[in-house]
Amino acid sequence: MRAVVVGGGLAGITAAIALAQAGAEVTLLEAKPRLGGATMSFTRDGLAIDTGQHVFLRCCTAYRGLLDRLGMTAHAPLQPRFDITVVSPEKRARMRRRRAPAPFHMLPALLGYPFLSFSERSRISRAALAFKRLKEADPKTDEIRLGDWLAAHGQDDRTRRVLWDLFSISSLNVPGDDASLALAAVVVKTGLLGDAGAADIGVPALSLGELHGAAAARTLDKLGASVRLSTKVAAIGPNGAGGFLIRLSRSAQPTGDESAADGDRPEGRDSAEADVDGGADAGIGSAAGDAENGEVLAADVVVLAVPHEQAARLIPAGALPAESVDGWAGLGAAPIVNLHVRYDRKVMDVPFAAAVDSPVQWVFDRTRISGMHARGDDGQYLAVSLSAADPYVNMSVAELREMFVPALADLFPEARAATVTEFFVTRERRATFRQVPGTARLRPKSATALPGLALAGSWTDTGWPDTMEGAVRSGLNAVIALHDQLEGATSPAATPSGAPANEAANEAANEAAAAPRASDVAAPNGPRGPQGPIERPRGPQGHNASSSASGTKAENSGFVPVRGAGSGASAVLEADPVFEVNAVVEEEAVSEVNVTDEDEREVRS
């Protein structure tokens, strides 16, 4: 079974590993010179810089399973228990769960939350109980704004801003009141009202490039998969014989050695703005002409694991109704901005903090992970994560500095006497889809009408927010969809491959202007392997694609390990202040960076 995975982000990595474990001959195609997609790093002045700060929760079982398969679990430690410092210009508080069963584990922290009055705190339980009764999979729930629903359940504007926004904005990347109630319910029910340990936070101890991209390259190599970097796909089409042809852009070159320089950027240049947009052109050929003379690969199955803009361009005609594909544009895009601030001394005394009554949202101490102290620098490096960043994404570096350096000094008194030695910005204009009401019906399932073709990506119908956890689940869902499609196609009662419906789909796809020609085919990964249905990925406590709540069940992941009691093995959430932020690097200087590294112009797979 020859399998081609298009896109080397977390979804594509997950699918490629699962397919390789199932015995398929896997070729993974990635447009950038490194794996990891939007969870990437680069080097700046000798320091390891993540484009954005990603965290996860104990209940992120699929993502944690991927880390385990990559051998990275020890490098992404979890808190012993949920513990967040919340700061404002006037006070600070500590939200910490008690060693008590759910839902009482969070009760003392909420009742003692000092940023709300006693009457406001007393009404929190009304909304919490109502959340538990919500049916997040009901399409009607997705039509409701979170702010309207919270207001109807006794949560005034102050409560929504200093409590509910802490979790909803960082998880859903839209202003709190505007978020889809259905997705907010997943966040609250799974993370805050689920198992007592569900919301315990994990923070990577390595750069994201090492944690995901480099580790995935090693794992796939051990599994015998072929990884082709800096390789764009121009077109995908059925070959008329039950398989697929993947035409590469004529500029595509195999670059297997480039991952060794993961994250490197040219140093010593003045940086003002290198605006990296993982938009619709990233990862695919820019015009039909790119497909004219490009290399062609043959595959029995294909996983299309790219953002929805690219997927709409690459998906063969007939794979899904045209109106469904056109509808993906309605998912839109929401930006995230990250501010990187280096001080000449320590100014923050906790690993991370959330802020209220401030333009600052979340702040992380990146000093150790960046290697700053290892080179003898006694200062501190803070990263400020700004989700739902529409107000900030077009601001200049100077404007952002003018606003946020004083705001940090208001939150951390030690910063008032400190000197800012460097201030630069990473920003992504298309960090996630816009997770507002009405988007659930636009998110497609993994399976398509063409047997052997499946979709993956955190934007697909995982039932969960657009997060790392959602991306990993989507990769598993895609492999399970392929298994189910091919198993059904080979069963005695299945419709023959030459049935009119499939003939029509194949004919429509073959008529696409950019469809590759069979005469140009090159085998993607050596000799053609055994032809047979893909083994369904299984694990002791994994997931598949058919749960009513999340699109996953606790039985079928290829690498989700058994977790202890209270881990929420069937529950998934990521409280990610930055989600999948792509690289846009800028600093105070006014000259513009001439970015030549292709992956930094096309960050999303």
Coordinates of C-alpha atoms in Angstrom, one line a residue:
M1 CA 0.0 0.0 0.0
R2 CA 1.6 3.2 -1.2
A3 CA 0.5 6.2 0.9
V4 CA 1.3 9.9 0.3
V5 CA 0.6 12.5 3.0
V6 CA 0.5 16.1 1.8
G7 CA 1.5 18.4 4.6
G8 CA 4.0 18.0 7.4
G9 CA 2.3 19.7 10.3
L10 CA 1.1 17.8 13.3
A11 CA -1.9 16.4 11.4
G12 CA 0.3 15.1 8.6
I13 CA 3.0 13.8 11.0
T14 CA 0.3 11.9 12.9
A15 CA -1.2 10.4 9.8
A16 CA 2.2 9.4 8.4
I17 CA 3.3 7.6 11.5
A18 CA 0.0 5.8 11.8
L19 CA 0.1 4.7 8.2
A20 CA 3.7 3.6 8.5
Q21 CA 2.9 1.6 11.6
A22 CA 0.1 -0.1 9.7
G23 CA 2.6 -1.3 7.1
A24 CA 2.1 1.3 4.3
E25 CA 5.0 2.7 2.2
V26 CA 4.7 6.3 3.2
T27 CA 5.9 9.4 1.5
L28 CA 5.4 12.7 3.4
L29 CA 5.5 15.9 1.3
E30 CA 6.2 19.2 3.0
A31 CA 6.5 22.6 1.3
K32 CA 8.8 24.0 4.0
P33 CA 12.4 22.8 4.7
R34 CA 11.3 21.3 8.0
L35 CA 8.5 19.4 9.6
G36 CA 6.2 20.6 12.3
G37 CA 4.0 23.0 10.4
A38 CA 3.1 26.1 12.4
T39 CA 4.7 24.7 15.6
M40 CA 8.1 25.8 14.6
S41 CA 11.3 27.5 15.8
F42 CA 14.1 29.6 14.4
T43 CA 17.5 30.8 15.7
R44 CA 18.0 34.5 16.4
D45 CA 21.3 35.8 17.8
G46 CA 22.2 32.3 18.9
L47 CA 18.9 31.8 20.8
A48 CA 16.1 29.3 20.0
I49 CA 12.9 31.2 19.4
D50 CA 9.5 29.6 19.1
T51 CA 7.2 31.5 16.8
G52 CA 4.5 31.2 19.5
Q53 CA 4.0 29.7 22.9
H54 CA 2.1 26.4 22.9
V55 CA 0.9 24.6 26.0
F56 CA -1.3 21.6 26.5
L57 CA -3.4 20.0 29.2
R58 CA -3.4 16.6 30.8
C59 CA -6.6 15.8 29.0
C60 CA -4.9 16.2 25.6
T61 CA -4.5 12.5 25.3
A62 CA -4.0 12.3 21.5
Y63 CA -1.3 15.0 21.5
R64 CA 0.3 13.4 24.6
G65 CA 0.2 10.1 22.7
L66 CA 2.0 11.6 19.8
L67 CA 4.7 13.0 22.1
D68 CA 5.1 9.5 23.6
R69 CA 5.5 8.0 20.1
L70 CA 8.1 10.7 19.3
G71 CA 10.0 9.9 22.5
M72 CA 9.4 13.5 23.7
T73 CA 7.2 13.0 26.8
A74 CA 10.0 13.7 29.2
H75 CA 10.5 17.1 27.4
A76 CA 6.9 18.2 27.9
P77 CA 6.3 17.9 31.7
L78 CA 2.9 18.5 33.2
Q79 CA 2.1 20.4 36.4
P80 CA 1.4 18.2 39.4
R81 CA -1.9 20.1 39.5
F82 CA -3.5 23.0 37.8
D83 CA -1.8 26.2 39.0
I84 CA -2.0 29.6 37.3
T85 CA -0.8 33.0 38.6
V86 CA -3.2 35.8 37.5
V87 CA -1.8 39.3 37.6
S88 CA -3.2 42.8 37.2
P89 CA -1.7 46.3 37.8
E90 CA -3.3 46.3 41.2
K91 CA -3.0 42.7 42.6
R92 CA -2.1 39.1 41.9
A93 CA -3.8 35.8 42.6
R94 CA -3.2 32.2 42.4
M95 CA -5.7 29.8 40.8
R96 CA -4.9 26.3 42.0
R97 CA -7.0 23.2 42.1
R98 CA -7.5 21.4 45.3
R99 CA -7.0 17.7 45.8
A100 CA -10.7 16.9 45.6
P101 CA -12.9 15.1 43.1
A102 CA -14.4 17.0 40.2
P103 CA -16.3 19.3 40.2
F104 CA -15.2 20.5 43.6
H105 CA -11.5 20.7 42.7
M106 CA -11.9 24.2 41.3
L107 CA -14.5 25.5 43.7
P108 CA -12.1 27.2 46.3
A109 CA -10.1 28.9 43.5
L110 CA -13.2 30.3 42.0
L111 CA -14.9 31.4 45.2
G112 CA -11.7 33.1 46.3
Y113 CA -11.0 34.8 43.0
P114 CA -10.1 38.4 44.0
F115 CA -10.8 40.1 40.7
L116 CA -14.6 39.6 41.2
S117 CA -17.0 40.8 43.9
F118 CA -18.6 38.3 46.2
S119 CA -21.9 38.6 44.2
E120 CA -20.1 38.0 40.9
R121 CA -18.3 35.0 42.3
S122 CA -21.5 33.5 43.7
R123 CA -23.1 33.5 40.2
I124 CA -20.2 31.5 38.6
S125 CA -21.8 28.2 39.7
R126 CA -24.9 29.0 37.7
A127 CA -23.1 29.1 34.4
A128 CA -20.9 26.2 35.4
L129 CA -23.9 24.0 36.0
A130 CA -25.5 25.1 32.8
F131 CA -22.3 24.2 30.9
K132 CA -22.5 20.7 32.2
R133 CA -26.0 20.4 30.7
L134 CA -25.1 21.7 27.3
K135 CA -25.0 19.4 24.3
E136 CA -22.0 20.7 22.4
A137 CA -22.6 18.3 19.5
D138 CA -26.0 19.8 18.9
P139 CA -25.9 22.0 15.8
K140 CA -28.1 24.5 17.5
T141 CA -25.5 25.1 20.2
D142 CA -23.0 26.1 17.6
E143 CA -25.4 28.9 16.4
I144 CA -25.1 30.7 19.8
R145 CA -22.6 33.4 20.8
L146 CA -20.8 32.6 24.0
G147 CA -21.2 36.1 25.4
D148 CA -25.0 36.1 24.9
W149 CA -25.3 32.7 26.6
L150 CA -23.1 33.7 29.5
A151 CA -25.0 36.9 30.0
A152 CA -28.3 34.9 30.0
H153 CA -26.8 32.8 32.8
G154 CA -25.9 35.6 35.2
Q155 CA -22.4 36.5 34.0
D156 CA -22.0 40.2 33.8
D157 CA -19.4 42.0 31.6
R158 CA -16.8 42.1 34.3
T159 CA -17.1 38.4 35.0
R160 CA -16.8 37.5 31.3
R161 CA -13.7 39.7 30.9
V162 CA -11.6 38.7 33.9
L163 CA -12.7 35.1 34.3
W164 CA -14.2 33.4 31.2
D165 CA -12.0 35.3 28.8
L166 CA -8.9 33.8 30.4
F167 CA -9.8 30.4 29.0
S168 CA -12.0 31.2 25.9
I169 CA -9.8 33.7 24.1
S170 CA -6.6 31.7 24.5
S171 CA -8.4 28.5 23.4
L172 CA -10.6 29.8 20.6
N173 CA -8.6 32.8 19.3
V174 CA -11.6 35.1 19.0
P175 CA -13.0 37.7 21.4
G176 CA -14.7 35.9 24.2
D177 CA -18.2 37.1 23.6
D178 CA -18.0 36.2 19.9
A179 CA -16.9 32.6 20.3
S180 CA -19.0 29.6 19.3
L181 CA -20.8 28.3 22.4
A182 CA -20.3 24.7 21.2
L183 CA -16.5 25.0 21.1
A184 CA -16.5 27.0 24.3
A185 CA -18.5 24.2 25.9
V186 CA -15.8 21.7 24.9
V187 CA -13.2 23.9 26.6
V188 CA -15.1 24.3 29.8
K189 CA -16.6 20.9 30.1
T190 CA -13.5 19.0 29.3
G191 CA -10.8 21.2 30.9
L192 CA -12.5 22.9 33.9
L193 CA -15.5 20.6 34.7
G194 CA -14.1 17.3 33.7
D195 CA -11.7 15.0 35.6
A196 CA -9.9 16.8 38.5
G197 CA -6.6 16.6 36.7
A198 CA -7.9 17.4 33.2
A199 CA -6.7 21.0 33.2
D200 CA -3.2 20.5 34.6
I201 CA -0.9 22.4 32.2
G202 CA 2.0 21.1 30.3
V203 CA 4.7 23.4 29.0
P204 CA 7.4 22.2 26.6
A205 CA 10.9 22.2 27.9
L206 CA 12.4 22.2 24.4
S207 CA 11.9 24.4 21.4
L208 CA 8.9 23.4 19.3
G209 CA 11.3 22.6 16.4
E210 CA 13.0 20.0 18.5
L211 CA 9.9 18.7 20.2
H212 CA 7.9 18.2 17.0
G213 CA 9.7 18.6 13.7
A214 CA 13.1 17.1 14.5
A215 CA 11.6 14.3 16.6
A216 CA 9.1 13.4 13.8
A217 CA 11.8 13.3 11.2
R218 CA 13.7 10.8 13.3
T219 CA 10.6 8.7 14.0
L220 CA 9.5 8.5 10.4
D221 CA 13.0 7.6 9.3
K222 CA 13.0 4.7 11.8
L223 CA 9.7 3.6 10.4
G224 CA 11.0 3.6 6.9
A225 CA 8.9 6.5 5.6
S226 CA 10.3 8.9 3.0
V227 CA 10.1 12.6 3.9
R228 CA 10.5 15.1 1.1
L229 CA 11.0 18.7 2.3
S230 CA 10.7 21.9 0.3
T231 CA 8.3 20.0 -2.0
K232 CA 5.1 21.6 -3.2
V233 CA 2.1 19.8 -4.6
A234 CA 0.5 21.4 -7.7
A235 CA -2.4 18.9 -8.2
I236 CA -3.9 15.7 -7.0
G237 CA -6.2 13.5 -9.1
P238 CA -7.5 9.9 -9.4
N239 CA -5.7 7.7 -11.9
G240 CA -8.8 5.9 -13.1
A241 CA -7.7 2.6 -11.5
G242 CA -8.5 3.2 -7.9
G243 CA -5.4 5.1 -7.0
F244 CA -4.1 8.7 -7.2
L245 CA -1.5 10.8 -9.0
I246 CA 0.2 13.6 -7.2
R247 CA 1.9 16.2 -9.4
L248 CA 4.6 18.2 -7.7
S249 CA 5.3 21.8 -8.6
R250 CA 8.1 21.9 -11.2
S251 CA 10.3 23.8 -8.7
A252 CA 10.0 21.1 -6.1
Q253 CA 13.2 19.4 -5.1
P254 CA 13.8 16.6 -2.5
T255 CA 15.7 18.3 0.3
G256 CA 16.1 15.6 2.9
D257 CA 19.0 17.3 4.6
E258 CA 17.4 20.6 5.3
S259 CA 15.7 19.6 8.5
A260 CA 19.1 19.7 10.2
A261 CA 19.0 23.4 10.1
D262 CA 15.6 23.6 11.7
G263 CA 14.7 27.1 12.6
D264 CA 17.9 28.8 11.5
R265 CA 17.6 32.3 10.2
P266 CA 20.3 34.6 8.8
E267 CA 21.7 36.6 11.7
G268 CA 23.1 40.1 12.0
R269 CA 20.5 41.8 9.8
D270 CA 18.3 44.6 10.9
S271 CA 14.7 43.3 11.3
A272 CA 11.6 45.4 11.0
E273 CA 9.0 43.1 9.5
A274 CA 9.0 39.7 7.9
D275 CA 5.4 39.2 7.5
V276 CA 4.8 35.5 7.2
D277 CA 1.3 34.5 6.1
G278 CA 0.4 30.9 5.8
G279 CA -2.4 31.7 3.5
A280 CA -4.0 30.0 0.5
D281 CA -0.8 29.8 -1.6
A282 CA 1.3 28.1 1.0
G283 CA 2.4 24.6 0.2
I284 CA 0.9 24.3 -3.2
G285 CA 1.7 25.4 -6.8
S286 CA 0.8 29.0 -7.4
A287 CA -0.6 28.4 -10.9
A288 CA -1.7 25.6 -13.2
G289 CA 1.5 26.1 -15.1
D290 CA 3.4 24.6 -12.1
A291 CA 1.8 21.3 -12.9
E292 CA 2.9 21.2 -16.5
N293 CA 6.2 19.5 -16.2
G294 CA 6.4 18.6 -12.5
E295 CA 7.3 15.2 -11.2
V296 CA 4.3 12.9 -10.6
L297 CA 4.0 10.4 -7.8
A298 CA 1.6 7.4 -7.7
A299 CA -0.3 6.4 -4.5
D300 CA -3.0 4.0 -3.4
V301 CA -4.1 6.4 -0.7
V302 CA -3.6 10.1 0.0
V303 CA -4.1 12.2 3.1
L304 CA -4.5 15.9 2.4
A305 CA -3.3 17.5 5.6
V306 CA -3.1 21.2 4.7
P307 CA -5.1 24.3 5.8
H308 CA -8.5 24.8 4.4
E309 CA -7.4 27.4 1.8
Q310 CA -4.9 25.0 0.3
A311 CA -7.2 22.0 0.6
A312 CA -9.9 23.8 -1.4
R313 CA -7.4 24.2 -4.3
L314 CA -5.9 20.7 -4.1
I315 CA -8.9 18.5 -3.5
P316 CA -9.9 16.6 -6.7
A317 CA -13.3 17.4 -8.3
G318 CA -15.9 14.9 -7.2
A319 CA -14.3 14.2 -3.8
L320 CA -16.9 16.4 -2.1
P321 CA -19.8 18.5 -3.3
A322 CA -18.6 21.8 -4.8
E323 CA -20.8 23.8 -2.4
S324 CA -19.1 22.1 0.6
V325 CA -15.6 23.0 -0.6
D326 CA -16.7 26.5 -1.5
G327 CA -18.1 26.8 2.1
W328 CA -14.7 26.3 3.6
A329 CA -14.0 29.9 2.8
G330 CA -16.5 30.8 5.5
L331 CA -14.2 29.4 8.1
G332 CA -12.1 32.5 7.7
A333 CA -8.9 33.2 9.6
A334 CA -8.0 34.7 13.0
P335 CA -4.6 36.2 13.8
I336 CA -2.2 35.8 16.7
V337 CA 0.7 38.1 17.7
N338 CA 3.6 37.3 20.0
L339 CA 5.9 39.8 21.5
H340 CA 9.4 38.8 22.5
V341 CA 10.9 41.0 25.2
R342 CA 14.5 40.5 26.6
Y343 CA 15.4 42.3 29.8
D344 CA 18.8 42.8 31.4
R345 CA 17.6 41.2 34.6
K346 CA 14.9 38.9 36.0
V347 CA 11.5 40.7 36.2
M348 CA 9.0 37.8 36.4
D349 CA 9.2 35.2 39.2
V350 CA 6.8 32.6 37.8
P351 CA 7.1 30.3 34.8
F352 CA 4.0 31.9 33.2
A353 CA 1.1 34.1 34.1
A354 CA -2.2 35.3 32.9
A355 CA -3.1 39.0 33.0
V356 CA -6.4 40.8 33.5
D357 CA -7.2 44.5 33.3
S358 CA -4.3 44.8 30.9
P359 CA -3.7 44.5 27.2
V360 CA -1.3 41.6 28.1
Q361 CA -3.0 38.2 28.0
W362 CA -0.4 35.5 28.8
V363 CA 3.3 35.8 29.5
F364 CA 5.9 33.0 29.5
D365 CA 9.4 32.9 30.7
R366 CA 11.5 31.6 27.8
T367 CA 14.9 32.2 29.3
R368 CA 16.0 28.6 29.8
I369 CA 14.4 27.1 26.7
S370 CA 16.0 29.7 24.5
G371 CA 19.5 29.0 25.8
M372 CA 19.9 32.5 27.1
H373 CA 21.5 31.5 30.4
A374 CA 23.6 28.8 28.9
R375 CA 25.5 31.5 27.0
G376 CA 26.1 33.5 30.2
D377 CA 23.3 36.1 29.8
D378 CA 21.9 37.0 33.2
G379 CA 18.8 38.7 31.8
Q380 CA 15.3 37.3 31.2
Y381 CA 13.4 36.6 28.0
L382 CA 9.6 36.9 28.2
A383 CA 7.1 36.0 25.4
V384 CA 3.7 37.7 25.5
S385 CA 1.0 35.8 23.6
L386 CA -1.9 37.8 22.1
S387 CA -4.8 35.7 20.8
A388 CA -7.7 37.3 19.0
A389 CA -5.1 39.8 17.8
D390 CA -7.1 41.7 15.2
P391 CA -6.4 45.0 17.0
Y392 CA -2.6 44.3 17.0
V393 CA -1.8 42.4 13.9
N394 CA -1.2 45.6 11.8
M395 CA 0.5 47.7 14.4
S396 CA 4.1 48.5 13.9
V397 CA 6.8 47.2 16.2
A398 CA 7.3 50.7 17.6
E399 CA 3.6 51.0 18.4
L400 CA 3.5 47.6 20.1
R401 CA 6.6 48.4 22.1
E402 CA 5.1 51.7 23.2
M403 CA 1.9 49.9 24.4
F404 CA 3.3 46.7 25.9
V405 CA 6.6 47.5 27.6
P406 CA 4.8 49.9 30.1
A407 CA 2.0 47.3 30.4
L408 CA 4.5 44.7 31.5
A409 CA 6.0 47.1 34.0
D410 CA 2.5 47.6 35.4
L411 CA 2.2 43.9 36.0
F412 CA 5.7 43.1 37.1
P413 CA 7.3 45.9 39.3
E414 CA 10.8 44.6 38.8
A415 CA 10.5 45.5 35.1
R416 CA 10.2 49.2 35.9
A417 CA 13.9 49.5 36.7
A418 CA 15.0 47.0 34.1
T419 CA 16.3 47.8 30.6
V420 CA 14.7 46.2 27.5
T421 CA 17.7 44.9 25.5
E422 CA 15.6 43.6 22.6
F423 CA 12.0 43.7 21.5
F424 CA 10.7 41.8 18.4
V425 CA 7.5 40.4 17.2
T426 CA 6.2 37.2 15.6
R427 CA 2.8 37.3 14.1
E428 CA 0.5 35.1 12.0
R429 CA -2.5 36.5 10.2
R430 CA -4.1 33.1 9.6
A431 CA -3.2 31.3 12.9
T432 CA -6.6 29.5 13.2
F433 CA -9.9 29.5 11.5
R434 CA -12.4 32.0 13.1
Q435 CA -14.1 29.9 15.7
V436 CA -17.4 31.8 15.8
P437 CA -21.0 30.5 15.6
G438 CA -22.0 28.7 12.5
T439 CA -18.6 27.2 11.6
A440 CA -19.4 23.6 12.8
R441 CA -21.4 22.9 9.7
L442 CA -18.5 24.1 7.4
R443 CA -16.0 21.7 8.9
P444 CA -15.8 18.5 6.8
K445 CA -15.4 14.9 8.0
S446 CA -12.1 13.2 7.1
A447 CA -13.7 10.8 4.6
T448 CA -14.4 11.9 1.0
A449 CA -16.4 10.4 -1.8
L450 CA -13.2 9.1 -3.4
P451 CA -12.1 6.0 -1.6
G452 CA -8.5 6.3 -0.6
L453 CA -8.6 10.1 -0.2
A454 CA -9.0 11.6 3.3
L455 CA -8.7 15.1 4.8
A456 CA -6.8 16.0 7.9
G457 CA -6.1 19.3 9.8
S458 CA -7.3 20.9 12.9
W459 CA -9.9 22.8 10.8
T460 CA -11.7 19.6 9.9
D461 CA -14.6 18.1 11.9
T462 CA -12.9 16.9 15.0
G463 CA -15.5 18.3 17.3
W464 CA -12.7 20.3 19.1
P465 CA -11.1 23.7 18.7
D466 CA -8.4 24.5 16.2
T467 CA -5.5 23.3 18.4
M468 CA -2.6 20.9 18.5
E469 CA -4.8 18.3 20.0
G470 CA -7.4 18.8 17.2
A471 CA -4.6 18.5 14.6
V472 CA -3.4 15.1 16.0
R473 CA -6.9 13.8 16.3
S474 CA -7.6 14.8 12.7
G475 CA -4.6 12.8 11.5
L476 CA -5.8 9.7 13.3
N477 CA -9.3 10.3 12.0
A478 CA -8.0 10.4 8.4
V479 CA -6.2 7.0 8.7
I480 CA -9.3 5.5 10.3
A481 CA -11.4 6.9 7.4
L482 CA -9.1 5.3 4.9
H483 CA -9.3 2.0 6.6
D484 CA -13.1 2.1 6.7
Q485 CA -13.3 3.2 3.1
L486 CA -11.0 0.5 1.8
E487 CA -12.4 -2.2 4.0
G488 CA -15.9 -1.4 2.8
A489 CA -14.7 -1.3 -0.8
T490 CA -13.2 -4.9 -0.5
S491 CA -16.1 -6.4 1.4
P492 CA -18.4 -8.8 -0.5
A493 CA -21.4 -6.5 0.0
A494 CA -19.6 -3.3 -1.0
T495 CA -20.4 -1.4 -4.2
P496 CA -17.9 -2.5 -6.9
S497 CA -15.2 0.0 -7.8
G498 CA -16.7 0.4 -11.2
A499 CA -20.2 1.5 -9.9
P500 CA -21.6 4.5 -11.6
A501 CA -21.1 6.8 -8.5
N502 CA -17.4 6.1 -8.4
E503 CA -17.1 6.3 -12.2
A504 CA -18.7 9.7 -12.1
A505 CA -16.4 10.9 -9.4
N506 CA -13.3 9.6 -11.2
E507 CA -14.4 11.1 -14.5
A508 CA -15.0 14.5 -13.0
A509 CA -11.7 14.4 -11.2
N510 CA -9.8 13.3 -14.3
E511 CA -11.3 16.2 -16.3
A512 CA -9.7 18.7 -13.9
A513 CA -7.3 20.9 -15.8
A514 CA -4.3 20.2 -13.5
A515 CA -4.8 16.5 -13.2
P516 CA -1.5 14.6 -13.6
R517 CA -1.0 12.1 -16.5
A518 CA -0.4 8.4 -15.8
S519 CA 2.5 8.4 -18.2
D520 CA 4.4 10.8 -16.0
V521 CA 4.2 8.7 -12.8
A522 CA 7.1 8.0 -10.6
A523 CA 6.8 5.7 -7.6
P524 CA 6.9 7.8 -4.4
N525 CA 8.9 5.4 -2.2
G526 CA 10.5 2.6 -4.0
P527 CA 8.8 -0.6 -5.3
R528 CA 5.1 -0.9 -5.1
G529 CA 4.2 -2.4 -1.8
P530 CA 1.5 -5.0 -0.8
Q531 CA -2.0 -4.0 -1.9
G532 CA -4.6 -4.4 0.8
P533 CA -6.8 -2.5 3.2
I534 CA -5.0 -0.3 5.8
E535 CA -4.9 -1.7 9.2
R536 CA -7.1 0.3 11.5
P537 CA -4.8 2.2 14.0
R538 CA -5.3 0.7 17.4
G539 CA -3.9 1.3 20.9
P540 CA -4.9 0.3 24.4
Q541 CA -6.8 3.6 24.9
G542 CA -6.8 5.4 21.6
H543 CA -9.4 7.2 19.6
N544 CA -11.3 6.8 16.4
A545 CA -13.4 9.1 14.3
S546 CA -16.9 8.3 15.3
S547 CA -17.7 9.6 18.8
S548 CA -20.8 11.7 19.0
A549 CA -19.0 14.4 21.0
S550 CA -15.6 14.6 19.4
G551 CA -15.3 12.4 16.4
T552 CA -13.1 10.1 18.4
K553 CA -13.6 6.9 20.5
A554 CA -11.4 5.5 23.1
E555 CA -10.2 2.4 21.3
N556 CA -8.4 3.1 18.0
S557 CA -5.4 5.3 18.3
G558 CA -2.2 3.9 17.0
F559 CA 0.0 5.5 19.7
V560 CA -2.2 7.0 22.5
P561 CA -0.9 5.2 25.6
V562 CA -2.9 4.1 28.6
R563 CA -3.2 6.9 31.1
G564 CA -3.9 6.7 34.7
A565 CA -7.2 7.2 36.3
G566 CA -8.4 10.8 36.0
S567 CA -6.4 11.5 32.9
G568 CA -9.6 11.9 30.8
A569 CA -8.5 9.4 28.1
S570 CA -11.6 10.1 26.1
A571 CA -11.5 13.8 26.6
V572 CA -9.5 16.3 24.7
L573 CA -8.7 20.0 25.1
E574 CA -5.8 22.3 24.6
A575 CA -5.6 25.6 26.4
D576 CA -3.1 27.0 24.0
P577 CA -2.5 30.8 24.3
V578 CA -1.0 30.8 20.8
F579 CA -2.3 27.7 19.1
E580 CA -0.4 27.4 15.8
V581 CA 1.5 30.6 15.3
N582 CA 3.7 31.1 12.3
A583 CA 6.8 33.1 12.0
V584 CA 6.8 36.8 11.4
V585 CA 9.8 38.3 12.9
E586 CA 10.4 42.0 13.4
E587 CA 12.2 44.4 15.8
E588 CA 12.5 48.0 16.4
A589 CA 14.6 48.9 13.4
V590 CA 12.8 50.4 10.5
S591 CA 14.4 48.4 7.7
E592 CA 12.5 45.5 6.4
V593 CA 13.9 41.9 6.5
N594 CA 14.4 40.3 3.2
V595 CA 13.1 36.8 4.1
T596 CA 14.5 34.2 1.7
D597 CA 13.8 31.1 3.8
E598 CA 10.7 29.7 1.9
D599 CA 9.2 28.1 5.0
E600 CA 9.0 31.5 6.6
R601 CA 7.0 32.9 3.7
E602 CA 4.8 29.8 3.7
V603 CA 4.6 28.6 7.2
R604 CA 1.4 26.5 7.3
S605 CA 1.6 23.3 5.4

